GROMACS .gro file of C-alpha atoms in nm:
model
  402
    1MET     CA    1  14.185 -11.670   1.386
    2TYR     CA    2  13.817 -11.545   1.331
    3LEU     CA    3  13.702 -11.541   0.987
    4ASP     CA    4  13.477 -11.243   1.029
    5ILE     CA    5  13.654 -10.916   0.914
    6PRO     CA    6  13.683 -10.697   1.239
    7ARG     CA    7  13.460 -10.393   1.240
    8LYS     CA    8  13.744 -10.166   1.301
    9PHE     CA    9  13.850 -10.227   0.949
   10SER     CA   10  13.511 -10.140   0.804
   11PRO     CA   11  13.619  -9.760   0.744
   12ILE     CA   12  13.929  -9.874   0.550
   13ILE     CA   13  13.746 -10.114   0.323
   14HIS     CA   14  13.478  -9.860   0.263
   15GLN     CA   15  13.727  -9.580   0.179
   16ALA     CA   16  13.943  -9.809  -0.032
   17ARG     CA   17  13.630  -9.918  -0.230
   18GLN     CA   18  13.520  -9.565  -0.278
   19VAL     CA   19  13.860  -9.464  -0.427
   20ALA     CA   20  13.862  -9.786  -0.642
   21ARG     CA   21  13.511  -9.697  -0.778
   22GLU     CA   22  13.536  -9.314  -0.805
   23VAL     CA   23  13.905  -9.255  -0.875
   24PHE     CA   24  14.075  -9.554  -1.006
   25ARG     CA   25  13.809  -9.708  -1.253
   26PRO     CA   26  13.726  -9.378  -1.410
   27ILE     CA   27  14.085  -9.316  -1.521
   28SER     CA   28  14.184  -9.682  -1.557
   29ARG     CA   29  14.165  -9.703  -1.946
   30LYS     CA   30  14.328  -9.369  -1.979
   31TYR     CA   31  14.655  -9.471  -1.822
   32ASP     CA   32  14.641  -9.830  -1.970
   33ARG     CA   33  14.657  -9.633  -2.299
   34ALA     CA   34  14.917  -9.380  -2.174
   35GLU     CA   35  15.191  -9.603  -2.066
   36HIS     CA   36  15.477  -9.407  -1.864
   37SER     CA   37  15.248  -9.123  -1.820
   38TYR     CA   38  15.227  -9.034  -1.438
   39PRO     CA   39  14.875  -9.048  -1.290
   40ARG     CA   40  14.860  -8.701  -1.141
   41GLU     CA   41  14.507  -8.805  -0.978
   42LEU     CA   42  14.692  -9.000  -0.732
   43ASP     CA   43  14.874  -8.714  -0.565
   44MET     CA   44  14.578  -8.592  -0.372
   45PHE     CA   45  14.489  -8.956  -0.282
   46ALA     CA   46  14.856  -8.998  -0.149
   47THR     CA   47  14.816  -8.686   0.071
   48ILE     CA   48  14.495  -8.822   0.213
   49MET     CA   49  14.660  -9.156   0.298
   50ASP     CA   50  14.949  -8.977   0.459
   51GLY     CA   51  14.698  -8.793   0.692
   52MET     CA   52  14.518  -9.104   0.773
   53ASN     CA   53  14.854  -9.289   0.846
   54ALA     CA   54  14.963  -9.005   1.067
   55GLY     CA   55  14.625  -9.020   1.266
   56SER     CA   56  14.621  -9.409   1.306
   57GLY     CA   57  14.969  -9.493   1.309
   58GLU     CA   58  14.904  -9.773   1.049
   59ALA     CA   59  14.920  -9.783   0.659
   60THR     CA   60  14.571  -9.777   0.520
   61ALA     CA   61  14.620  -9.965   0.184
   62GLY     CA   62  14.973  -9.990   0.040
   63ALA     CA   63  15.255 -10.196   0.107
   64GLY     CA   64  15.496  -9.939   0.219
   65LYS     CA   65  15.455  -9.921   0.602
   66LEU     CA   66  15.381 -10.294   0.689
   67ALA     CA   67  15.452 -10.395   1.043
   68GLN     CA   68  15.677 -10.683   0.976
   69SER     CA   69  15.572 -10.884   1.286
   70GLY     CA   70  15.325 -10.865   1.588
   71PRO     CA   71  15.401 -10.900   1.954
   72LYS     CA   72  15.611 -11.213   2.054
   73GLY     CA   73  15.457 -11.421   2.304
   74ASP     CA   74  15.118 -11.248   2.296
   75THR     CA   75  14.847 -11.514   2.342
   76GLY     CA   76  14.571 -11.265   2.235
   77ASN     CA   77  14.428 -11.210   1.875
   78ARG     CA   78  14.591 -10.910   1.702
   79ASN     CA   79  14.462 -10.776   1.377
   80GLY     CA   80  14.724 -10.495   1.296
   81THR     CA   81  14.885 -10.327   0.983
   82ASN     CA   82  14.929 -10.639   0.791
   83MET     CA   83  14.558 -10.718   0.805
   84ASN     CA   84  14.477 -10.365   0.729
   85THR     CA   85  14.699 -10.337   0.427
   86VAL     CA   86  14.556 -10.659   0.274
   87LEU     CA   87  14.220 -10.554   0.321
   88GLY     CA   88  14.270 -10.216   0.171
   89LEU     CA   89  14.477 -10.308  -0.111
   90THR     CA   90  14.213 -10.583  -0.217
   91GLU     CA   91  13.967 -10.315  -0.253
   92LEU     CA   92  14.206 -10.073  -0.441
   93CYS     CA   93  14.293 -10.363  -0.704
   94TRP     CA   94  13.928 -10.410  -0.748
   95GLY     CA   95  13.958 -10.067  -0.904
   96ASP     CA   96  14.292 -10.096  -1.082
   97VAL     CA   97  14.619 -10.298  -1.002
   98GLY     CA   98  14.862 -10.044  -1.190
   99LEU     CA   99  14.728  -9.745  -1.019
  100ALA     CA  100  14.756  -9.917  -0.680
  101LEU     CA  101  15.115  -9.988  -0.757
  102SER     CA  102  15.175  -9.624  -0.839
  103ILE     CA  103  15.041  -9.466  -0.494
  104PRO     CA  104  15.346  -9.236  -0.389
  105ARG     CA  105  15.511  -9.351  -0.069
  106GLN     CA  106  15.354  -9.679  -0.067
  107GLY     CA  107  15.637  -9.878  -0.255
  108LEU     CA  108  15.773 -10.218  -0.175
  109GLY     CA  109  16.107 -10.048  -0.115
  110ASN     CA  110  15.914  -9.917   0.200
  111ALA     CA  111  15.827 -10.264   0.311
  112ALA     CA  112  16.219 -10.358   0.291
  113ILE     CA  113  16.305 -10.049   0.497
  114ALA     CA  114  16.032 -10.152   0.754
  115ALA     CA  115  16.187 -10.514   0.760
  116VAL     CA  116  16.553 -10.434   0.845
  117ALA     CA  117  16.612 -10.056   0.922
  118ASN     CA  118  16.708  -9.938   1.240
  119ASP     CA  119  16.518  -9.671   1.435
  120GLU     CA  120  16.740  -9.376   1.297
  121GLN     CA  121  16.683  -9.512   0.947
  122LEU     CA  122  16.311  -9.553   0.995
  123ALA     CA  123  16.277  -9.188   1.115
  124ARG     CA  124  16.516  -9.084   0.811
  125PHE     CA  125  16.334  -9.273   0.528
  126GLY     CA  126  15.999  -9.332   0.684
  127ASP     CA  127  15.830  -9.075   0.449
  128THR     CA  128  16.052  -9.152   0.144
  129TRP     CA  129  15.881  -9.325  -0.159
  130ALA     CA  130  16.111  -9.614  -0.205
  131ALA     CA  131  16.110  -9.863  -0.481
  132MET     CA  132  16.276 -10.208  -0.448
  133ALA     CA  133  16.563 -10.319  -0.676
  134ILE     CA  134  16.656 -10.664  -0.627
  135THR     CA  135  16.610 -10.861  -0.978
  136GLU     CA  136  16.902 -10.880  -1.211
  137PRO     CA  137  16.952 -11.004  -1.583
  138GLY     CA  138  17.116 -11.310  -1.445
  139ALA     CA  139  16.926 -11.338  -1.122
  140GLY     CA  140  16.539 -11.352  -1.151
  141SER     CA  141  16.362 -11.587  -0.911
  142ASP     CA  142  16.682 -11.674  -0.750
  143SER     CA  143  16.740 -11.358  -0.551
  144ALA     CA  144  17.034 -11.510  -0.363
  145ALA     CA  145  17.233 -11.508  -0.700
  146ILE     CA  146  17.252 -11.123  -0.736
  147ARG     CA  147  17.586 -10.985  -0.858
  148THR     CA  148  17.558 -10.617  -0.783
  149THR     CA  149  17.835 -10.522  -0.553
  150ALA     CA  150  17.852 -10.270  -0.252
  151THR     CA  151  18.230 -10.195  -0.185
  152ILE     CA  152  18.333  -9.998   0.129
  153ASP     CA  153  18.538  -9.685   0.061
  154GLY     CA  154  18.603  -9.473   0.372
  155ASP     CA  155  18.271  -9.326   0.482
  156HIS     CA  156  18.075  -9.446   0.160
  157TYR     CA  157  17.973  -9.751  -0.007
  158VAL     CA  158  18.027  -9.792  -0.384
  159ILE     CA  159  17.746  -9.964  -0.577
  160ASN     CA  160  17.809 -10.126  -0.920
  161GLY     CA  161  17.564 -10.334  -1.107
  162GLU     CA  162  17.246 -10.342  -1.299
  163LYS     CA  163  16.867 -10.396  -1.175
  164ILE     CA  164  16.577 -10.477  -1.396
  165TYR     CA  165  16.191 -10.477  -1.336
  166VAL     CA  166  16.204 -10.216  -1.078
  167THR     CA  167  15.826 -10.098  -1.011
  168ALA     CA  168  15.830  -9.733  -0.970
  169GLY     CA  169  16.213  -9.709  -1.032
  170ASP     CA  170  16.159  -9.384  -1.234
  171ARG     CA  171  15.901  -9.228  -1.003
  172ALA     CA  172  16.021  -9.313  -0.660
  173ASN     CA  173  16.225  -9.076  -0.430
  174ALA     CA  174  16.463  -9.358  -0.355
  175VAL     CA  175  16.550  -9.705  -0.449
  176VAL     CA  176  16.627 -10.007  -0.193
  177VAL     CA  177  16.918 -10.186  -0.366
  178TRP     CA  178  17.006 -10.540  -0.281
  179ALA     CA  179  17.382 -10.584  -0.320
  180SER     CA  180  17.658 -10.801  -0.189
  181LEU     CA  181  17.955 -10.680   0.028
  182ASP     CA  182  18.137 -10.989  -0.069
  183PRO     CA  183  18.023 -11.229  -0.354
  184SER     CA  184  18.253 -11.501  -0.225
  185GLN     CA  185  18.045 -11.536   0.098
  186GLY     CA  186  17.721 -11.614  -0.085
  187ARG     CA  187  17.391 -11.496   0.032
  188ALA     CA  188  17.513 -11.408   0.384
  189ALA     CA  189  17.674 -11.097   0.236
  190ILE     CA  190  17.385 -10.962   0.074
  191LYS     CA  191  17.237 -10.627   0.211
  192SER     CA  192  17.011 -10.375   0.133
  193PHE     CA  193  17.117  -9.997   0.059
  194VAL     CA  194  16.895  -9.701   0.018
  195VAL     CA  195  17.010  -9.493  -0.294
  196GLU     CA  196  16.831  -9.151  -0.313
  197LYS     CA  197  16.695  -9.036  -0.654
  198GLY     CA  198  16.964  -8.794  -0.803
  199THR     CA  199  17.261  -8.967  -0.670
  200PRO     CA  200  17.551  -8.964  -0.922
  201GLY     CA  201  17.631  -9.286  -1.069
  202MET     CA  202  17.255  -9.426  -1.079
  203THR     CA  203  17.083  -9.399  -1.401
  204VAL     CA  204  16.746  -9.513  -1.548
  205GLU     CA  205  16.829  -9.699  -1.855
  206ARG     CA  206  16.483  -9.753  -1.986
  207LEU     CA  207  16.134  -9.808  -1.904
  208GLU     CA  208  15.966 -10.139  -1.998
  209LYS     CA  209  15.664 -10.161  -2.219
  210LYS     CA  210  15.439 -10.416  -2.053
  211LEU     CA  211  15.142 -10.658  -2.120
  212GLY     CA  212  14.970 -10.508  -1.811
  213ILE     CA  213  14.976 -10.265  -1.515
  214ARG     CA  214  15.075 -10.003  -1.777
  215ALA     CA  215  14.986  -9.728  -1.525
  216SER     CA  216  15.293  -9.828  -1.322
  217ASP     CA  217  15.644  -9.756  -1.439
  218THR     CA  218  15.882 -10.055  -1.460
  219ALA     CA  219  16.241  -9.944  -1.493
  220THR     CA  220  16.590 -10.086  -1.560
  221LEU     CA  221  16.845  -9.912  -1.342
  222ARG     CA  222  17.230  -9.896  -1.360
  223PHE     CA  223  17.477  -9.835  -1.082
  224ASP     CA  224  17.816  -9.722  -1.202
  225ASN     CA  225  18.046  -9.642  -0.910
  226CYS     CA  226  17.749  -9.505  -0.732
  227ARG     CA  227  17.868  -9.356  -0.407
  228ILE     CA  228  17.617  -9.348  -0.107
  229PRO     CA  229  17.680  -9.278   0.278
  230ARG     CA  230  17.771  -9.574   0.500
  231GLU     CA  231  17.457  -9.485   0.706
  232ASN     CA  232  17.238  -9.596   0.395
  233LEU     CA  233  17.293  -9.943   0.447
  234LEU     CA  234  16.993 -10.086   0.614
  235GLY     CA  235  17.029 -10.287   0.932
  236ASN     CA  236  17.349 -10.453   1.049
  237PRO     CA  237  17.660 -10.412   0.829
  238ASP     CA  238  17.807 -10.728   0.964
  239ILE     CA  239  17.825 -11.036   0.748
  240GLU     CA  240  17.636 -11.301   0.955
  241ALA     CA  241  17.652 -11.634   0.778
  242GLU     CA  242  17.391 -11.784   1.018
  243LYS     CA  243  17.121 -11.509   0.928
  244GLY     CA  244  17.206 -11.516   0.572
  245PHE     CA  245  16.949 -11.361   0.341
  246ALA     CA  246  16.703 -11.303   0.630
  247GLY     CA  247  16.632 -10.950   0.572
  248ALA     CA  248  16.496 -10.995   0.206
  249MET     CA  249  16.301 -11.322   0.301
  250GLN     CA  250  16.141 -11.141   0.592
  251THR     CA  251  16.037 -10.853   0.330
  252PHE     CA  252  15.898 -11.109   0.119
  253ASP     CA  253  15.706 -11.309   0.382
  254ASN     CA  254  15.518 -10.976   0.445
  255THR     CA  255  15.481 -10.863   0.087
  256ARG     CA  256  15.365 -11.191  -0.049
  257PRO     CA  257  15.017 -11.181   0.109
  258VAL     CA  258  14.985 -10.833  -0.019
  259VAL     CA  259  15.041 -10.947  -0.364
  260ALA     CA  260  14.798 -11.219  -0.314
  261ALA     CA  261  14.545 -10.967  -0.193
  262MET     CA  262  14.593 -10.780  -0.514
  263ALA     CA  263  14.528 -11.077  -0.711
  264VAL     CA  264  14.195 -11.141  -0.520
  265GLY     CA  265  14.105 -10.796  -0.585
  266VAL     CA  266  14.119 -10.808  -0.947
  267GLY     CA  267  13.979 -11.161  -0.955
  268ARG     CA  268  13.678 -11.058  -0.761
  269ALA     CA  269  13.618 -10.749  -0.997
  270ALA     CA  270  13.615 -10.989  -1.299
  271LEU     CA  271  13.372 -11.230  -1.130
  272GLU     CA  272  13.138 -10.955  -1.011
  273ARG     CA  273  13.114 -10.805  -1.375
  274THR     CA  274  13.087 -11.139  -1.530
  275ARG     CA  275  12.803 -11.225  -1.290
  276GLU     CA  276  12.625 -10.896  -1.398
  277LEU     CA  277  12.680 -10.965  -1.762
  278LEU     CA  278  12.547 -11.329  -1.727
  279ALA     CA  279  12.239 -11.211  -1.533
  280GLY     CA  280  12.168 -10.969  -1.813
  281THR     CA  281  12.121 -11.268  -2.060
  282GLY     CA  282  11.863 -11.413  -1.849
  283LEU     CA  283  12.076 -11.696  -1.692
  284ASP     CA  284  11.960 -11.833  -1.351
  285LEU     CA  285  12.260 -11.769  -1.116
  286ASP     CA  286  12.070 -11.912  -0.801
  287TYR     CA  287  12.318 -12.095  -0.584
  288ARG     CA  288  12.057 -12.323  -0.446
  289LEU     CA  289  12.048 -12.509  -0.780
  290GLN     CA  290  12.261 -12.831  -0.830
  291GLY     CA  291  12.562 -12.770  -1.057
  292TRP     CA  292  12.488 -13.050  -1.308
  293THR     CA  293  12.146 -12.877  -1.360
  294GLN     CA  294  12.286 -12.548  -1.450
  295ASN     CA  295  12.398 -12.380  -1.758
  296ALA     CA  296  12.793 -12.441  -1.810
  297ALA     CA  297  12.866 -12.084  -1.790
  298VAL     CA  298  12.690 -12.057  -1.452
  299ARG     CA  299  12.859 -12.377  -1.310
  300GLU     CA  300  13.198 -12.242  -1.433
  301LEU     CA  301  13.139 -11.902  -1.256
  302GLN     CA  302  13.053 -12.081  -0.939
  303ARG     CA  303  13.365 -12.277  -0.942
  304LEU     CA  304  13.584 -11.981  -0.991
  305GLU     CA  305  13.404 -11.809  -0.701
  306ALA     CA  306  13.509 -12.109  -0.476
  307GLU     CA  307  13.847 -12.086  -0.605
  308LEU     CA  308  13.886 -11.730  -0.506
  309ASP     CA  309  13.747 -11.804  -0.174
  310ALA     CA  310  14.017 -12.044  -0.107
  311ALA     CA  311  14.280 -11.794  -0.209
  312TRP     CA  312  14.113 -11.525   0.014
  313LEU     CA  313  14.127 -11.752   0.316
  314LEU     CA  314  14.494 -11.830   0.261
  315THR     CA  315  14.584 -11.473   0.235
  316LEU     CA  316  14.393 -11.371   0.540
  317ARG     CA  317  14.570 -11.640   0.748
  318ALA     CA  318  14.926 -11.527   0.627
  319ALA     CA  319  14.853 -11.168   0.717
  320TRP     CA  320  14.693 -11.263   1.041
  321MET     CA  321  15.008 -11.480   1.142
  322ALA     CA  322  15.237 -11.179   1.042
  323ASP     CA  323  15.030 -10.953   1.282
  324ASN     CA  324  15.054 -11.209   1.561
  325GLY     CA  325  15.428 -11.262   1.530
  326GLN     CA  326  15.386 -11.599   1.399
  327PRO     CA  327  15.656 -11.727   1.124
  328ASN     CA  328  15.453 -11.731   0.800
  329SER     CA  329  15.696 -11.793   0.536
  330CYS     CA  330  15.509 -12.132   0.423
  331GLU     CA  331  15.182 -11.960   0.451
  332ALA     CA  332  15.275 -11.631   0.264
  333SER     CA  333  15.390 -11.858  -0.022
  334MET     CA  334  15.079 -12.064  -0.009
  335ALA     CA  335  14.868 -11.746  -0.034
  336LYS     CA  336  15.078 -11.613  -0.313
  337ALA     CA  337  15.089 -11.927  -0.513
  338LYS     CA  338  14.729 -11.975  -0.476
  339ALA     CA  339  14.607 -11.631  -0.531
  340GLY     CA  340  14.848 -11.551  -0.829
  341ARG     CA  341  14.746 -11.851  -1.022
  342VAL     CA  342  14.354 -11.819  -0.943
  343GLY     CA  343  14.350 -11.457  -1.015
  344ASN     CA  344  14.482 -11.501  -1.358
  345GLU     CA  345  14.272 -11.805  -1.419
  346ILE     CA  346  13.949 -11.620  -1.315
  347THR     CA  347  14.029 -11.306  -1.530
  348LEU     CA  348  14.110 -11.512  -1.834
  349ARG     CA  349  13.800 -11.763  -1.785
  350CYS     CA  350  13.575 -11.442  -1.737
  351VAL     CA  351  13.704 -11.306  -2.067
  352GLU     CA  352  13.597 -11.614  -2.226
  353LEU     CA  353  13.257 -11.632  -2.063
  354CYS     CA  354  13.165 -11.289  -2.166
  355SER     CA  355  13.267 -11.359  -2.529
  356HIS     CA  356  13.298 -11.042  -2.745
  357LEU     CA  357  13.248 -10.826  -2.438
  358GLY     CA  358  13.532 -10.977  -2.270
  359PHE     CA  359  13.772 -10.934  -2.545
  360ALA     CA  360  13.657 -10.579  -2.659
  361GLU     CA  361  13.782 -10.253  -2.486
  362SER     CA  362  13.417 -10.151  -2.399
  363GLU     CA  363  13.463 -10.352  -2.080
  364LEU     CA  364  13.763 -10.359  -1.822
  365LEU     CA  365  13.764 -10.748  -1.839
  366GLU     CA  366  14.045 -10.778  -2.100
  367LYS     CA  367  14.251 -10.523  -1.911
  368TRP     CA  368  14.208 -10.725  -1.589
  369ALA     CA  369  14.320 -11.032  -1.763
  370ARG     CA  370  14.634 -10.870  -1.874
  371ASP     CA  371  14.702 -10.691  -1.533
  372SER     CA  372  14.661 -11.023  -1.362
  373LYS     CA  373  14.939 -11.204  -1.498
  374ILE     CA  374  15.218 -11.010  -1.315
  375LEU     CA  375  15.061 -11.107  -0.994
  376ASP     CA  376  15.156 -11.472  -1.062
  377ILE     CA  377  15.512 -11.359  -1.138
  378PHE     CA  378  15.670 -11.076  -0.947
  379GLU     CA  379  15.750 -11.116  -0.550
  380GLY     CA  380  15.848 -11.478  -0.665
  381THR     CA  381  15.699 -11.683  -0.960
  382GLN     CA  382  15.444 -11.969  -0.905
  383GLN     CA  383  15.731 -12.223  -0.938
  384ILE     CA  384  15.951 -12.055  -0.665
  385GLN     CA  385  15.656 -12.056  -0.425
  386LEU     CA  386  15.590 -12.408  -0.467
  387LEU     CA  387  15.946 -12.485  -0.401
  388ILE     CA  388  15.943 -12.269  -0.077
  389ILE     CA  389  15.645 -12.460   0.057
  390ALA     CA  390  15.805 -12.787  -0.036
  391ARG     CA  391  16.113 -12.695   0.163
  392ARG     CA  392  15.897 -12.589   0.458
  393LEU     CA  393  15.683 -12.890   0.457
  394LEU     CA  394  15.974 -13.134   0.417
  395GLY     CA  395  16.211 -12.944   0.645
  396LYS     CA  396  16.465 -12.912   0.361
  397SER     CA  397  16.714 -12.615   0.323
  398SER     CA  398  16.763 -12.443  -0.015
  399ARG     CA  399  17.075 -12.644  -0.061
  400GLU     CA  400  16.912 -12.968  -0.012
  401LEU     CA  401  16.599 -12.890  -0.221
  402LYS     CA  402  16.652 -12.693  -0.552
   0.00000   0.00000   0.00000
């Protein structure tokens, strides 16, 4: 793995930073205050992204069209769509996390489709904006404990259950719903189903009012005898005990580095702005000085910068492994755990370091602090990531180490 960013990604990074600076930041406060209002400014950007995707064959910034693995057995060094996505989304979240989550056709449900769909389904749902519905009131971090069911009935599946905290659940054109074909068979029976918007039996119960990422809608969905075609089950319909929950886990192995990149982006934004504000007070920010000779605020800022670099390198490694076909479950969780915690720590400490400027709406620092908290929670909480890492390092199964 080479630590220098390949030059082929320079246009993506530059374009994403331009969007973050010229589109996202100017409307960031507007949609933070107008929660649940759809950011119409994103429609044009999404169209531009679609054109870029069509021309390059790769996603430019969102999580939606992730390549789930690189070429098996290739001894070369490949930097593909996963790295592309991580680099682009880092820059977009330097602008605004909630707006980055609201880009049409770049939903986490699209990553789930890419993970387990067959060729026909990829062609059918490839341009669909898909949310992902996996969390339930009684099954938060333990995704394998979901109780939503999908019962076969002729040429249809009938879905019943409730899903909470569905990002873009109201705006998306479809929802990828994780449900069990047979609850008695545990996680092996859990499959994913595409439920298109407007399907009878699927209702949006409410939109959540949130601490942060207010530009992004977070919905509670109910499924009451919701009938969908059998062809909407993604991947293999057979219950295979040996594979179990592999589809969802493969999705998470690829989206967790993406969430880590989001945390790095908002953390970097807070550090850069804090550095500017501290420099304006006359403090010497020279890296050549020894830490114990510097002002406490400067010393703390440099510590936070080092923590962010560590999170960034873990994120790059997890994305690189995915592009090169290497199992990255442990590394993806390491990146998510480190970046999620560090991103939140950085934004909160920057609020403190900047005193009244950090706490007031005259700066985006307080908003970044609120937005960053979700990045340590969704796609698996900090505690779940540490549990996954422990299982991988110790060679334990989920049954052996809970």
